[in-house]
mmCIF file of C-alpha atoms in Angstrom:
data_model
loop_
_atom_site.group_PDB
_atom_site.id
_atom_site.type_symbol
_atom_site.label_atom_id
_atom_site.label_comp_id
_atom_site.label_asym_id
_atom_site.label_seq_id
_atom_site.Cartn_x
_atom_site.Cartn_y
_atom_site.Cartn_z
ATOM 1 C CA UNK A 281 119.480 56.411 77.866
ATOM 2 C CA UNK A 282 120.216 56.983 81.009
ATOM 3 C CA UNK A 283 121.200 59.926 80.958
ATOM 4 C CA UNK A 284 118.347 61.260 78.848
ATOM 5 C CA UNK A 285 116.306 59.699 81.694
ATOM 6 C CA UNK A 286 117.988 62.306 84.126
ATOM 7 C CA UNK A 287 117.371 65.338 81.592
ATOM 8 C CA UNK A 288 113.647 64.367 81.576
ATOM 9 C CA UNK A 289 113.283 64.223 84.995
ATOM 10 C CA UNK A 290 115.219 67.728 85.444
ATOM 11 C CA UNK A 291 113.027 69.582 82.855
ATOM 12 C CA UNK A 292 110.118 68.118 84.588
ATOM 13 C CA UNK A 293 111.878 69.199 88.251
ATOM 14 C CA UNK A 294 112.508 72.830 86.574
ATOM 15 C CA UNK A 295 109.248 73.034 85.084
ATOM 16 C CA UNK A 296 107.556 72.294 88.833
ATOM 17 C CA UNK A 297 109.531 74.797 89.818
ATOM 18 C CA UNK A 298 108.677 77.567 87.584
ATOM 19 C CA UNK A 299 104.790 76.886 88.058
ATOM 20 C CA UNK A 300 105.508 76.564 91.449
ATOM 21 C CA UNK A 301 106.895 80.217 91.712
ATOM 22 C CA UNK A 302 104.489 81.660 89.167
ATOM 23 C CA UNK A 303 101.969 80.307 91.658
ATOM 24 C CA UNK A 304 102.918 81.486 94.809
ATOM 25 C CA UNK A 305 103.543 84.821 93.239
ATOM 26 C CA UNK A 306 100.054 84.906 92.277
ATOM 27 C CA UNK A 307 99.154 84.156 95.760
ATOM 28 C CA UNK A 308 100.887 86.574 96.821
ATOM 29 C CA UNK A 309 99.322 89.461 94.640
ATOM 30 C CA UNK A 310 95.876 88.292 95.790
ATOM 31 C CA UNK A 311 97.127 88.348 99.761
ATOM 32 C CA UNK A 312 98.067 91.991 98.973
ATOM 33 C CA UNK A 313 94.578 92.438 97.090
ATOM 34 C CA UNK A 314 92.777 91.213 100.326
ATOM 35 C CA UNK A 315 94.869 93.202 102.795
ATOM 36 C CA UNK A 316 93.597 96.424 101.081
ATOM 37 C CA UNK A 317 90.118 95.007 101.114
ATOM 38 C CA UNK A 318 88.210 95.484 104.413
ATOM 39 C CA UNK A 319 85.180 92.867 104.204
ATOM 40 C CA UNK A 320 82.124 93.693 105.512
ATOM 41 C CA UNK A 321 78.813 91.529 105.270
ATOM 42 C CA UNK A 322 77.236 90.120 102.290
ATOM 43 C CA UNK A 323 75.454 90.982 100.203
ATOM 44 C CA UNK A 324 73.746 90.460 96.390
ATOM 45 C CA UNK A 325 73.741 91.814 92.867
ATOM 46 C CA UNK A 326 72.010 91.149 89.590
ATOM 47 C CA UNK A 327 73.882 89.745 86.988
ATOM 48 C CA UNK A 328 72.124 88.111 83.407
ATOM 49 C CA UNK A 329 68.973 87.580 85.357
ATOM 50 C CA UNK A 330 70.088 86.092 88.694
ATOM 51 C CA UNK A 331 71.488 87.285 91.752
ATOM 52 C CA UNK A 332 74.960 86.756 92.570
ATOM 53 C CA UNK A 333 76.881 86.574 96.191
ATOM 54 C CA UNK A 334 78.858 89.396 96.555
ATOM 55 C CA UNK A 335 80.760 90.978 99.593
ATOM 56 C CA UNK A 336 80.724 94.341 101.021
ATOM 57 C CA UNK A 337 84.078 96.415 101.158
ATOM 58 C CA UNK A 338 85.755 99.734 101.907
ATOM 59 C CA UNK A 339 89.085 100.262 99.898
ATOM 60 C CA UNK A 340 91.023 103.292 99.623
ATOM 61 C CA UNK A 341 90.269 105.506 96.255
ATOM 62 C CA UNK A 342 94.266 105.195 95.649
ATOM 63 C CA UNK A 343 94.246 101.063 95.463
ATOM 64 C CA UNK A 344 91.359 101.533 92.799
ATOM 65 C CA UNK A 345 92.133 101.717 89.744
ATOM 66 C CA UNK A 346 89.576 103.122 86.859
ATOM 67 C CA UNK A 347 89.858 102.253 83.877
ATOM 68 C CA UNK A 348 88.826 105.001 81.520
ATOM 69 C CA UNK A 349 90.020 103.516 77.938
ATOM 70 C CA UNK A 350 88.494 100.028 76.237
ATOM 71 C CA UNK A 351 88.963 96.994 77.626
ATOM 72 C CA UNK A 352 87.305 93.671 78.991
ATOM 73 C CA UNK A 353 85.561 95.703 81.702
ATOM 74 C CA UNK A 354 85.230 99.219 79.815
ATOM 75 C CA UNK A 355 83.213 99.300 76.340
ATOM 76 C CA UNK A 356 82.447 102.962 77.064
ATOM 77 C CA UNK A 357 84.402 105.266 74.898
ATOM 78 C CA UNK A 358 85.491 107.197 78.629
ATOM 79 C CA UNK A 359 87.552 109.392 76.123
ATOM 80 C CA UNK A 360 84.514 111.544 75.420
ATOM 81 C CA UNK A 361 83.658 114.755 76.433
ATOM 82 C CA UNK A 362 79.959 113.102 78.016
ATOM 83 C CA UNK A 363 82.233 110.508 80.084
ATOM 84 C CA UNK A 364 84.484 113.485 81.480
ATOM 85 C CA UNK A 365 81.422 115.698 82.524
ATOM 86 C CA UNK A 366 79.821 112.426 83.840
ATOM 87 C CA UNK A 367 82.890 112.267 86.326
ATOM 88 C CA UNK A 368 83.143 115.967 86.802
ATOM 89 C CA UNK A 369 78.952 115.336 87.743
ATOM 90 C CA UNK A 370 79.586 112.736 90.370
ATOM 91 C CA UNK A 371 82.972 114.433 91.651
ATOM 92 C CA UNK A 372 80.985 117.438 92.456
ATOM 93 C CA UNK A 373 77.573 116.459 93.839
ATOM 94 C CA UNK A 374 78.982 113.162 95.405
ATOM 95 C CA UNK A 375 75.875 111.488 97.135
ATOM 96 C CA UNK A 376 76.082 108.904 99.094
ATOM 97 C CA UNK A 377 72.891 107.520 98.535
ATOM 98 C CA UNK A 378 73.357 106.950 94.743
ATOM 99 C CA UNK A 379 76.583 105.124 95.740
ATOM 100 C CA UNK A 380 75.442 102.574 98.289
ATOM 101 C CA UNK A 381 73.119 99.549 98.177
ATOM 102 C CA UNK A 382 71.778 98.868 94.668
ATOM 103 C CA UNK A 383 70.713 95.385 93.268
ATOM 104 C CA UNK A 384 71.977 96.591 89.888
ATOM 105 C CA UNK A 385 75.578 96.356 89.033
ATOM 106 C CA UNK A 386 75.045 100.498 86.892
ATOM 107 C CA UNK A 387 74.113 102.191 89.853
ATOM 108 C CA UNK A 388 75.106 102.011 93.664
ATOM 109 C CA UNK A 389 78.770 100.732 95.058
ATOM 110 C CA UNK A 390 80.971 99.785 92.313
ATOM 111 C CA UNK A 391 81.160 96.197 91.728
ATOM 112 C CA UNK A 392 84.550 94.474 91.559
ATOM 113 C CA UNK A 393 85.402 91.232 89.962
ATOM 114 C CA UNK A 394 86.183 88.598 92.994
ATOM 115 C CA UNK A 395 90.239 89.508 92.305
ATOM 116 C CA UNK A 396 89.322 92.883 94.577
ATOM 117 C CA UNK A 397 91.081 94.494 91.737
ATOM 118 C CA UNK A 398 89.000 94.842 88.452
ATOM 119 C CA UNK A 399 85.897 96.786 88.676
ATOM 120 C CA UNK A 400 83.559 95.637 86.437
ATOM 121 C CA UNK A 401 80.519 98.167 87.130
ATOM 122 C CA UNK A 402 81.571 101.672 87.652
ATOM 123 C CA UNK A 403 84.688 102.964 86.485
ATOM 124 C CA UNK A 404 83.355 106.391 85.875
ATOM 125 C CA UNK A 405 81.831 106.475 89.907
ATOM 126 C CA UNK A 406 85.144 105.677 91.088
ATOM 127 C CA UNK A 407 87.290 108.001 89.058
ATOM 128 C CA UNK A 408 84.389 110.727 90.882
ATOM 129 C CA UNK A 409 85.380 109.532 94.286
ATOM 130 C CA UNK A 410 88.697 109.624 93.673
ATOM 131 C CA UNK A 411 88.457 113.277 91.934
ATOM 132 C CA UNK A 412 85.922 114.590 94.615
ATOM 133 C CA UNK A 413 88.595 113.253 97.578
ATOM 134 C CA UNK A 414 91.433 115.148 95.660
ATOM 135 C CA UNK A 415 89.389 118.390 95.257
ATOM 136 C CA UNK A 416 88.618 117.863 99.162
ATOM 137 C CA UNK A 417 84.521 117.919 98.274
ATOM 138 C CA UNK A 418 84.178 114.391 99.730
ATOM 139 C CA UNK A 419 83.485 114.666 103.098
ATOM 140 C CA UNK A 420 79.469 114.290 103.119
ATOM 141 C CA UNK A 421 80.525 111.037 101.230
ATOM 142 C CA UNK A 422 82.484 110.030 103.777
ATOM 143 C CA UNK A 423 80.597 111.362 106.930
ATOM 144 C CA UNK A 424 77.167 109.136 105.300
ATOM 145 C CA UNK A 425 79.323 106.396 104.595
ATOM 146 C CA UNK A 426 80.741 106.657 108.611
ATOM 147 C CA UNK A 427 77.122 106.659 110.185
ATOM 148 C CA UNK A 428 75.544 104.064 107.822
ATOM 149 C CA UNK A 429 78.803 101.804 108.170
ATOM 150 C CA UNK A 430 77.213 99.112 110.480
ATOM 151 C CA UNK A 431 74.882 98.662 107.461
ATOM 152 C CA UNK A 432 77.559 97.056 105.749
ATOM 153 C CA UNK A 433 79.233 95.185 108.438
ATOM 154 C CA UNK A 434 81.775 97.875 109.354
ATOM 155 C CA UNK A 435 81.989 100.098 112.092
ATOM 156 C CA UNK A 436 82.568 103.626 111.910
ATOM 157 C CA UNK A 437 86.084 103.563 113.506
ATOM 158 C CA UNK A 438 86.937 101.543 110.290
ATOM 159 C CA UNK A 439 85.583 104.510 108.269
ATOM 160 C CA UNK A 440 87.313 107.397 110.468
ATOM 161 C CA UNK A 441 91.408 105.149 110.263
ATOM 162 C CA UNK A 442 91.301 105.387 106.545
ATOM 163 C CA UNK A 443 92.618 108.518 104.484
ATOM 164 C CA UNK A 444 90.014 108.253 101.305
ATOM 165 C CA UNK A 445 87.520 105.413 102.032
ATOM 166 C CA UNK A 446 85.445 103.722 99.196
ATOM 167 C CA UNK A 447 82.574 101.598 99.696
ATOM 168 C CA UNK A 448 82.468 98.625 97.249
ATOM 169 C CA UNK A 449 81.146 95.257 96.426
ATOM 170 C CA UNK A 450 83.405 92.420 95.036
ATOM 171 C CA UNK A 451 81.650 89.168 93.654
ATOM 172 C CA UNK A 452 82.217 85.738 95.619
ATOM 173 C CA UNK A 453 83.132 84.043 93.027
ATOM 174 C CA UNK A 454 85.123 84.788 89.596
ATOM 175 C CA UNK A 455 82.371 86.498 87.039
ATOM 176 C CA UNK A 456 83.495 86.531 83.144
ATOM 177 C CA UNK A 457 84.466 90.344 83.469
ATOM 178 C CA UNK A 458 83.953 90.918 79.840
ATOM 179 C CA UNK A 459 79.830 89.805 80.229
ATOM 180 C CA UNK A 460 79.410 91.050 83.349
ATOM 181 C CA UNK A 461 81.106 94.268 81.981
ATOM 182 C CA UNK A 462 78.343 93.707 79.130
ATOM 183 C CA UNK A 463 75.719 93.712 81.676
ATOM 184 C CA UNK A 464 76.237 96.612 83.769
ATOM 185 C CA UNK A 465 76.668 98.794 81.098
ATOM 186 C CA UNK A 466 73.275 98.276 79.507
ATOM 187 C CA UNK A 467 71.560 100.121 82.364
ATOM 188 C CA UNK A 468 70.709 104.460 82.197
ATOM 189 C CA UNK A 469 74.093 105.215 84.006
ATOM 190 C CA UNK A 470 76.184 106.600 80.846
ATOM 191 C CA UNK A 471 74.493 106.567 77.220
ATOM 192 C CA UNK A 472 77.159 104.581 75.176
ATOM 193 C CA UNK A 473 77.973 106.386 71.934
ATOM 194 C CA UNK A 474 77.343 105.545 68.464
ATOM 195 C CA UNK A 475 81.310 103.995 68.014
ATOM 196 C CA UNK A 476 81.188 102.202 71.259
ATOM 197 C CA UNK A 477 78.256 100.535 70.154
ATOM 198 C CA UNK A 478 79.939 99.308 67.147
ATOM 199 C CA UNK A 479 82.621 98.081 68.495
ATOM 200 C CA UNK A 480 80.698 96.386 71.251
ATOM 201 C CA UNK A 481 78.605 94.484 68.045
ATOM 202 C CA UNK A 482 81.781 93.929 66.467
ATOM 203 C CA UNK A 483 83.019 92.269 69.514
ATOM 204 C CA UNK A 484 80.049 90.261 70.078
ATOM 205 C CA UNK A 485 80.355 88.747 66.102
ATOM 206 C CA UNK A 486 84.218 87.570 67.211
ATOM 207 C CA UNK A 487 82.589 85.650 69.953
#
């Protein structure tokens, strides 16, 4: 008995252990998510009728990551020839001013869950950023973004040290990605197709 005593109290040890590490690893992801996150001040966005805290943030377009087939934040079908020429669209005519302030989560900054990681509203704008900074067409992006940087809570030194600067807004606290996802795709910035509202119903009967 005794010994089974000992066993239990090992598995229990071992078990402490493994949490223990899974947590600190996780801690250690989100460190890394915050170092590439430069807050600014705060700010505000609409989500199912009520405002939400959010933050203000440059990131470089190389630590964001779009994502362009279905998932909890995507129920556009981004494999379309309308989702490409959306992103071609924004790549070449980058404006500043429909990428900035917005209370809506379908137009402005993209919005990022409070990870700094998952962007929950606008996927397509940042795979335009990213496009326009590879295709070197970015730099009236990046020159507004410099002078209007103390809007945000940055200043324009901040703007001028990084290689391909993004200005984003990351929720306060953690949103369900998949609603919120919901939500900022039922504004005018990408008509979803016919299929992607299908599976968006069919996904909402599962529920």
């Amino acid at each position: 008995q005794q010994d089974r005593m000992g066993e239990m109290v090992q598995a229990q040890e071992d078990a402490q252990a493994a949490l223990d590490e899974k947590m600190q690893t996780m801690q250690d992801m989100q460190d890394e998510m915050d170092a590439r996150f430069a807050a600014g001040n705060d700010g505000e966005v609409e989500l199912d009728g009520a405002y939400q805290p959010t933050q203000w943030g440059l990131m470089e377009a190389d630590d964001l990551a779009p994502t362009m087939e279905k998932a909890d934040n995507q129920f556009r079908d981004r494999t379309r020839l309308a989702s490409e020429l959306q992103v071609d669209g924004i790549a070449n005519n980058l404006d500043f001013r429909k990428l900035g302030d917005s209370p809506m989560m379908d137009y402005g900054a993209p919005t990022l869950n409070a990870d700094g990681k998952t962007i929950i509203g606008g996927n397509g704008r940042v795979a335009g950023i990213a496009r326009a900074y590879g295709a070197g067409k970015a730099s009236a992006y990046r020159g507004k973004l410099e002078a209007d940087a103390g809007r945000y809570g940055f200043a324009p030194e901040q703007v001028r040290a990084m290689r391909s600067p993004v200005l984003v807004r990351r929720f306060k606290k953690f949103v369900d990605t998949q609603k919120a996802a919901i939500a900022s795709n039922e504004g005018g910035g990408l008509v979803m197709s016919r299929l992607s509202k299908l599976r968006l119903t069919a996904s909402d009967c599962q529920t």
